[in-house]
Coordinates of C-alpha atoms and ligand atoms in Angstrom, one line a residue:
X659 CA 109.9 62.8 54.1
X660 CA 110.2 60.2 51.4
X661 CA 113.6 58.4 50.9
X662 CA 115.1 59.9 47.7
X663 CA 113.6 63.2 48.5
X664 CA 115.3 65.8 50.7
X665 CA 114.7 69.5 51.5
X666 CA 117.5 71.9 51.1
X667 CA 116.2 75.4 52.0
X668 CA 112.9 75.3 50.3
X669 CA 114.2 73.3 47.3
X670 CA 113.0 69.7 46.8
X671 CA 115.8 67.6 45.7
X672 CA 115.4 64.4 43.6
X673 CA 117.9 61.6 43.9
X674 CA 117.5 58.7 41.6
X675 CA 118.2 55.5 43.5
X676 CA 117.4 52.8 41.0
X677 CA 117.2 52.4 37.3
X678 CA 115.9 49.4 35.4
X679 CA 116.5 49.0 31.7
X680 CA 114.3 46.6 29.7
X681 CA 114.6 45.7 26.1
X682 CA 111.3 44.8 24.6
X683 CA 110.6 43.6 21.1
X684 CA 107.4 44.7 19.5
X685 CA 106.3 43.6 16.0
X686 CA 104.8 46.4 13.9
X687 CA 101.3 45.6 12.5
X688 CA 102.8 46.4 9.0
X689 CA 106.4 47.0 8.1
X690 CA 107.4 50.7 8.0
X691 CA 109.6 51.7 5.0
X692 CA 111.6 54.9 4.6
X693 CA 114.4 55.8 2.1
X694 CA 116.9 54.1 4.4
X695 CA 115.1 50.8 4.9
X696 CA 112.3 48.7 6.3
X697 CA 111.4 48.0 9.9
X698 CA 109.3 44.9 10.8
X699 CA 109.9 44.8 14.5
X700 CA 111.0 47.4 17.0
X701 CA 113.7 46.8 19.7
X702 CA 112.8 49.4 22.3
X703 CA 114.6 50.2 25.6
X704 CA 112.2 51.1 28.4
X705 CA 113.6 53.0 31.4
X706 CA 112.1 52.8 34.9
X707 CA 113.5 55.1 37.5
X708 CA 113.0 54.9 41.3
X709 CA 113.4 57.7 43.7
X710 CA 111.9 56.8 47.1
X711 CA 108.3 56.0 46.5
X712 CA 108.3 57.8 43.2
X713 CA 108.7 56.2 39.8
X714 CA 109.3 57.6 36.3
X715 CA 109.2 56.0 32.9
X716 CA 111.1 56.7 29.7
X717 CA 111.6 55.2 26.3
X718 CA 114.7 55.2 24.0
X719 CA 113.9 56.1 20.4
X720 CA 117.1 54.8 18.9
X721 CA 116.5 52.6 15.9
X722 CA 117.6 49.0 15.5
X723 CA 120.3 50.0 12.9
X724 CA 122.3 53.3 12.6
X725 CA 120.4 54.5 9.5
X726 CA 118.3 57.4 10.7
X727 CA 121.2 58.7 12.9
X728 CA 124.3 57.1 14.4
X729 CA 122.6 55.6 17.5
X730 CA 121.1 52.1 17.8
X731 CA 119.3 50.1 20.5
X732 CA 122.6 48.4 21.4
X733 CA 124.7 51.6 21.4
X734 CA 122.1 53.3 23.6
X735 CA 122.1 50.4 26.0
X736 CA 125.9 50.7 26.3
X737 CA 125.9 54.5 26.7
X738 CA 123.1 54.3 29.2
X739 CA 124.6 51.5 31.4
X740 CA 128.3 52.5 31.2
X741 CA 128.2 56.4 31.1
X742 CA 124.8 58.0 31.8
X743 CA 123.3 55.9 34.6
X744 CA 126.5 56.1 36.6
X745 CA 126.4 59.9 36.3
X746 CA 122.7 60.1 37.4
X747 CA 122.5 57.5 40.2
X748 CA 122.6 59.0 43.7
X749 CA 123.2 62.5 42.5
X750 CA 121.1 65.3 44.2
X751 CA 119.1 67.1 41.6
X752 CA 117.1 70.3 42.2
X753 CA 114.8 69.5 39.4
X754 CA 114.6 67.5 36.2
X755 CA 116.1 70.5 34.4
X756 CA 119.5 69.5 36.0
X757 CA 119.7 66.2 34.1
X758 CA 120.6 67.7 30.7
X759 CA 123.6 69.7 32.0
X760 CA 124.7 66.6 34.0
X761 CA 124.9 64.7 30.7
X762 CA 126.6 67.6 28.8
X763 CA 130.1 66.2 28.9
X764 CA 129.0 63.1 27.1
X765 CA 129.1 63.9 23.4
X766 CA 126.1 63.1 21.2
X767 CA 124.1 60.0 22.1
X768 CA 121.1 62.2 22.5
X769 CA 118.5 59.4 22.2
X770 CA 120.2 57.5 25.1
X771 CA 120.3 60.7 27.1
X772 CA 116.6 61.5 26.4
X773 CA 115.5 58.1 27.6
X774 CA 116.7 59.0 31.1
X775 CA 116.0 62.7 31.0
X776 CA 112.4 62.3 29.9
X777 CA 111.9 59.7 32.7
X778 CA 113.2 62.2 35.3
X779 CA 110.7 64.8 34.1
X780 CA 108.0 62.2 34.2
X781 CA 109.0 61.2 37.8
X782 CA 109.0 64.8 38.9
X783 CA 105.5 65.3 37.4
X784 CA 104.1 62.3 39.2
X785 CA 105.7 63.5 42.5
X786 CA 103.9 66.8 42.0
X787 CA 100.7 65.0 41.1
X788 CA 100.6 66.8 37.8
X789 CA 100.2 65.5 34.2
X790 CA 103.5 65.6 32.5
X791 CA 102.3 68.1 29.9
X792 CA 101.3 70.7 32.5
X793 CA 104.6 70.1 34.3
X794 CA 106.7 71.0 31.2
X795 CA 104.6 74.1 30.7
X796 CA 102.2 72.9 28.0
X797 CA 99.0 74.8 27.4
X798 CA 97.1 72.9 24.7
X799 CA 94.6 70.4 25.9
X800 CA 94.0 68.8 22.5
X801 CA 96.8 68.3 20.0
X802 CA 96.4 68.2 16.2
X803 CA 97.5 64.9 14.7
X804 CA 98.9 63.8 11.3
X805 CA 100.2 60.5 10.1
X806 CA 103.4 59.3 8.5
X807 CA 102.9 56.8 5.7
X808 CA 105.8 54.6 4.7
X809 CA 106.8 53.7 1.2
X810 CA 104.3 51.3 -0.2
X811 CA 104.5 48.4 -2.7
X812 CA 102.2 50.1 -5.2
X813 CA 100.4 53.4 -5.8
X814 CA 97.1 51.7 -5.3
X815 CA 98.2 50.5 -1.8
X816 CA 99.3 54.0 -1.0
X817 CA 96.0 55.5 -2.0
X818 CA 94.1 52.9 0.1
X819 CA 96.2 53.9 3.1
X820 CA 95.6 57.6 2.5
X821 CA 91.9 57.0 2.2
X822 CA 91.9 55.1 5.5
X823 CA 93.8 57.8 7.4
X824 CA 91.7 60.6 5.9
X825 CA 88.7 58.6 6.9
X826 CA 90.0 58.4 10.5
X827 CA 90.1 62.2 10.6
X828 CA 93.8 62.9 10.6
X829 CA 94.6 66.5 9.9
X830 CA 97.5 66.0 7.5
X831 CA 99.2 63.2 5.7
X832 CA 103.0 62.8 5.3
X833 CA 104.4 60.3 2.8
X834 CA 107.9 59.0 2.8
X835 CA 109.7 59.5 -0.5
X836 CA 112.9 58.2 -2.1
X837 CA 114.3 58.5 -5.6
X838 CA 111.8 56.9 -7.9
X839 CA 109.0 57.1 -5.4
X840 CA 108.0 60.8 -5.4
X841 CA 106.4 62.6 -8.3
X842 CA 104.0 59.8 -9.4
X843 CA 102.6 58.7 -6.1
X844 CA 102.2 62.3 -5.0
X845 CA 100.4 63.2 -8.2
X846 CA 98.1 60.2 -7.7
X847 CA 97.3 61.5 -4.1
X848 CA 96.8 65.0 -5.3
X849 CA 94.3 64.1 -8.1
X850 CA 92.1 62.2 -5.6
X851 CA 92.6 64.6 -2.7
X852 CA 93.2 68.2 -4.1
X853 CA 92.7 69.9 -0.7
X854 CA 94.5 67.4 1.6
X855 CA 97.2 68.9 3.9
X856 CA 100.0 66.8 2.3
X857 CA 103.7 66.8 2.9
X858 CA 106.7 64.5 2.2
X859 CA 109.7 63.2 4.1
X860 CA 112.8 62.2 2.2
X861 CA 115.1 61.2 5.1
X862 CA 118.1 62.6 3.3
X863 CA 117.7 60.7 0.0
X864 CA 118.3 63.5 -2.4
X865 CA 121.0 66.0 -3.4
X866 CA 121.1 69.5 -5.1
X867 CA 121.2 67.6 -8.4
X868 CA 117.5 66.9 -7.8
X869 CA 116.5 70.6 -7.8
X870 CA 114.4 70.0 -11.1
X871 CA 112.4 67.3 -9.2
X872 CA 111.8 69.6 -6.3
X873 CA 110.6 72.3 -8.7
X874 CA 108.1 69.9 -10.1
X875 CA 107.0 69.0 -6.6
X876 CA 106.5 72.8 -5.9
X877 CA 103.4 72.6 -8.2
X878 CA 101.7 70.1 -5.9
X879 CA 101.0 72.5 -3.1
X880 CA 102.8 70.5 -0.4
X881 CA 102.9 71.9 3.2
X882 CA 106.6 71.2 3.4
X883 CA 109.4 68.9 2.3
X884 CA 111.1 67.3 5.3
X885 CA 114.9 66.6 5.3
X886 CA 115.4 66.3 1.5
X887 CA 119.3 66.6 1.6
X888 CA 122.1 65.2 3.7
X889 CA 121.5 64.3 7.4
X890 CA 124.3 66.5 8.6
X891 CA 123.7 69.5 6.2
X892 CA 122.4 73.0 6.7
X893 CA 124.3 74.7 3.9
X894 CA 122.9 72.9 0.8
X895 CA 119.4 73.0 2.4
X896 CA 119.7 76.8 2.3
X897 CA 120.6 76.7 -1.4
X898 CA 117.6 74.5 -2.1
X899 CA 115.2 76.6 0.0
X900 CA 116.1 79.6 -2.1
X901 CA 115.3 77.7 -5.3
X902 CA 111.8 76.4 -4.3
X903 CA 108.6 77.8 -2.9
X904 CA 107.7 74.8 -0.7
X905 CA 109.0 75.3 2.8
X906 CA 111.8 73.0 3.8
X907 CA 111.5 71.3 7.2
X908 CA 114.5 70.0 8.9
X909 CA 114.6 66.8 11.0
X910 CA 117.9 64.9 11.1
X911 CA 120.1 68.0 10.9
X912 CA 118.8 69.7 14.1
X913 CA 120.2 68.4 17.4
X914 CA 119.7 71.3 19.7
X915 CA 118.4 74.9 19.9
X916 CA 121.7 76.4 18.5
X917 CA 121.4 74.2 15.4
X918 CA 117.8 75.5 15.0
X919 CA 119.0 79.1 15.3
X920 CA 121.7 78.7 12.7
X921 CA 119.4 76.9 10.3
X922 CA 116.8 79.7 10.5
X923 CA 119.4 82.4 10.3
X924 CA 120.9 80.8 7.1
X925 CA 117.5 80.2 5.6
X926 CA 118.0 76.4 5.5
X927 CA 114.4 75.7 6.5
X928 CA 111.2 77.5 7.5
X929 CA 109.8 74.7 9.8
X930 CA 111.3 72.3 12.3
X931 CA 110.3 68.8 13.3
X932 CA 111.2 68.4 17.0
X933 CA 111.9 64.9 18.3
X934 CA 112.7 64.4 22.0
X935 CA 115.2 61.7 21.3
X936 CA 117.0 63.6 18.6
X937 CA 117.5 66.7 20.8
X938 CA 118.3 64.8 24.1
X939 CA 115.1 65.3 26.0
X940 CA 112.6 67.9 27.3
X941 CA 115.0 70.6 28.4
X942 CA 116.4 71.1 24.9
X943 CA 113.0 70.6 23.2
X944 CA 111.6 73.4 25.5
X945 CA 114.5 75.6 24.5
X946 CA 113.7 75.1 20.8
X947 CA 110.0 75.8 21.5
X948 CA 110.9 79.1 23.2
X949 CA 113.2 80.2 20.4
X950 CA 110.6 79.3 17.7
X951 CA 107.9 81.1 19.6
X952 CA 110.0 84.2 19.9
X953 CA 110.8 84.1 16.2
X954 CA 107.3 83.1 15.0
X955 CA 108.6 79.8 13.5
X956 CA 106.1 76.9 13.3
X957 CA 107.2 73.6 14.8
X958 CA 105.7 70.1 15.2
X959 CA 106.5 66.9 17.1
X960 CA 108.0 64.1 15.1
X961 CA 107.8 60.4 15.8
X962 CA 110.1 57.4 15.9
X963 CA 107.5 54.6 15.9
X964 CA 107.4 54.9 19.7
X965 CA 105.5 52.6 21.9
X966 CA 103.0 54.0 24.4
X967 CA 105.6 55.5 26.8
X968 CA 107.4 57.5 24.2
X969 CA 104.1 58.3 22.5
X970 CA 102.8 59.8 25.8
X971 CA 106.0 61.9 26.1
X972 CA 105.3 63.1 22.5
X973 CA 101.8 64.1 23.4
X974 CA 103.1 66.1 26.4
X975 CA 105.6 67.8 24.2
X976 CA 103.0 68.7 21.6
X977 CA 101.0 70.7 24.1
X978 CA 103.7 73.4 24.2
X979 CA 102.6 76.6 22.5
X980 CA 105.0 76.6 19.6
X981 CA 103.8 73.2 18.4
X982 CA 101.2 74.7 16.1
X983 CA 101.4 72.2 13.2
X984 CA 99.9 68.6 13.3
X985 CA 102.7 66.2 14.4
X986 CA 103.5 62.6 13.6
X987 CA 101.8 61.6 16.9
X988 CA 99.1 59.2 16.0
X989 CA 97.0 56.3 17.4
X990 CA 98.8 53.2 18.9
X991 CA 96.8 50.9 16.7
X992 CA 98.5 52.2 13.5
X993 CA 101.7 50.5 14.7
X994 CA 101.0 48.0 17.5
X995 CA 98.3 45.4 17.9
X996 CA 98.8 45.8 21.7
X997 CA 100.7 48.8 23.0
X998 CA 102.8 49.1 26.2
X999 CA 100.2 51.4 27.7
X1000 CA 96.5 51.0 28.5
X1001 CA 94.2 52.3 27.3
X1002 CA 96.1 52.7 24.0
X1003 CA 96.6 56.2 22.5
X1004 CA 93.4 57.0 20.5
X1005 CA 92.6 59.8 18.1
X1006 CA 89.3 61.7 18.0
X1007 CA 87.2 62.0 14.8
X1008 CA 88.6 65.6 14.6
X1009 CA 92.1 64.1 14.2
X1010 CA 93.3 65.2 17.7
X1011 CA 94.6 63.5 20.8
X1012 CA 93.3 64.8 24.2
X1013 CA 95.9 65.6 26.7
X1014 CA 95.5 63.2 29.7
X1015 CA 94.4 64.5 33.1
X1016 CA 96.1 61.9 35.4
X1017 CA 99.6 62.5 36.8
X1018 CA 102.8 61.8 34.9
X1019 CA 102.4 60.0 31.5
X1020 CA 98.6 59.9 31.9
X1021 CA 98.5 56.3 30.7
X1022 CA 98.9 53.1 32.7
X1023 CA 101.7 50.8 31.7
X1024 CA 100.5 47.4 30.4
X1025 CA 102.8 45.3 32.5
X1026 CA 101.5 42.0 31.1
X1027 CA 102.3 43.2 27.6
X1028 CA 105.7 44.5 28.6
X1029 CA 106.7 41.3 30.5
X1030 CA 105.7 39.2 27.5
X1031 CA 107.8 41.4 25.1
X1032 CA 110.9 41.7 27.4
X1033 CA 114.1 40.0 26.1
X1034 CA 116.6 41.4 28.6
X1035 CA 116.8 43.6 31.7
X1036 CA 119.5 45.2 33.8
X1037 CA 119.1 46.8 37.2
X1038 CA 121.2 49.6 38.6
X1039 CA 121.0 51.0 42.1
X1040 CA 122.9 53.4 44.4
X1041 CA 124.0 50.5 46.6
X1042 CA 125.8 48.9 43.6
X1043 CA 126.9 51.8 41.6
X1044 CA 128.2 55.0 43.1
X1045 CA 127.8 58.2 41.2
X1046 CA 130.6 58.8 38.7
X1047 CA 133.5 60.9 40.0
X1048 CA 133.0 64.0 37.8
Ligands
OSB562 O1 112.0 60.7 9.7 O2 110.3 61.2 10.8 C1 111.1 60.4 10.4 C2 110.1 56.9 11.6 C3 111.4 56.3 11.9 C4 112.5 57.1 11.6 C5 112.3 58.4 11.1 C6 111.1 58.9 10.9 C7 110.0 58.2 11.1 C8 108.6 58.6 10.9 C9 107.5 57.9 11.7 O3 108.3 59.4 10.0 C10 106.7 58.8 12.5 C11 105.8 58.1 13.5 O4 106.4 57.7 14.5 O5 104.7 57.9 13.2
MG563 MG1 111.7 62.8 9.3

């Protein structure tokens, strides 16, 4: 038997004996602009778990600044090192599904939780010799892909970018909008691409006073409008959804399956964007998938400008049966000149990504790239840190 693995009855237990956090800095090939700001360089926390011979990798999707949600790279590092890692280290787990309840008493901080939780699922998949996507119950072997296009400096630049992505074969295009960058750029895209599967993401930049604008957008045949109103709202979104024909899709407002249920029951949205970080990891994402399948609600996998590790987790998530719409899971090269995995994530000319066949992530880590990008690391192990007394 491997160290870190023990048999209790016929249950295989996992016990995480070491955790390494690494902060890497990765410049984006082009800045990414949303209604809340511009990002030029990502500060990403990578998680490496050890349990006997087995390893597992995770990525924290918190942003550099608390503008998408309240978490940041630094707040996640703090929550991971002072609260979550001590709870996890040395504890016997029956399966990766035990991690989310273990973190339950810690409020919020779902991106920090997901960085560890997804890494335990990945470790478990490797130990079983299975691709992560099969291990979580995925069924799709090829996932439909869309792109998210940031706010551009001119309509001409936006059109160039849309032409490029359509040429690459992506199945739908989402553009970021903010007050003053909505109707005009969208009409320009529509006149050149009348049949394009097109949608928008406002990242909470509008209010109910903008209903006349949303009525105008209704005429553009958009697939959906993502998170038009406040980041913490599901009440006003229900009012807006009653006023417009275009489906509302919620992102920021949905933190777990219960939020999803309430939002659908209230009519706040017709579609959900699921992000592993925002919901705390695979366990909760799988719960949302199950609820939406039972209620015939379409969902899709969102993105947070992940490097290869997080991108591979998103690919796995997108293979679940409920993820019927193209997600924001796209090729590595759109964001990074050299990704943290090799080969990088690539998209077929059909605008799909093929689910990998090798165990775990299904991508090798590019250690040379990671080492060159690392600015700090911290190691934790069962010898140093005992499990928290909870
Ligand atoms: O709201 O979906 C969002 C990126 C950073 C923060 C929030 C969002 C996004 C994206 C990018 O839209 C999606 C991607 O990773 O390609
Ligand atoms: Mg969004």
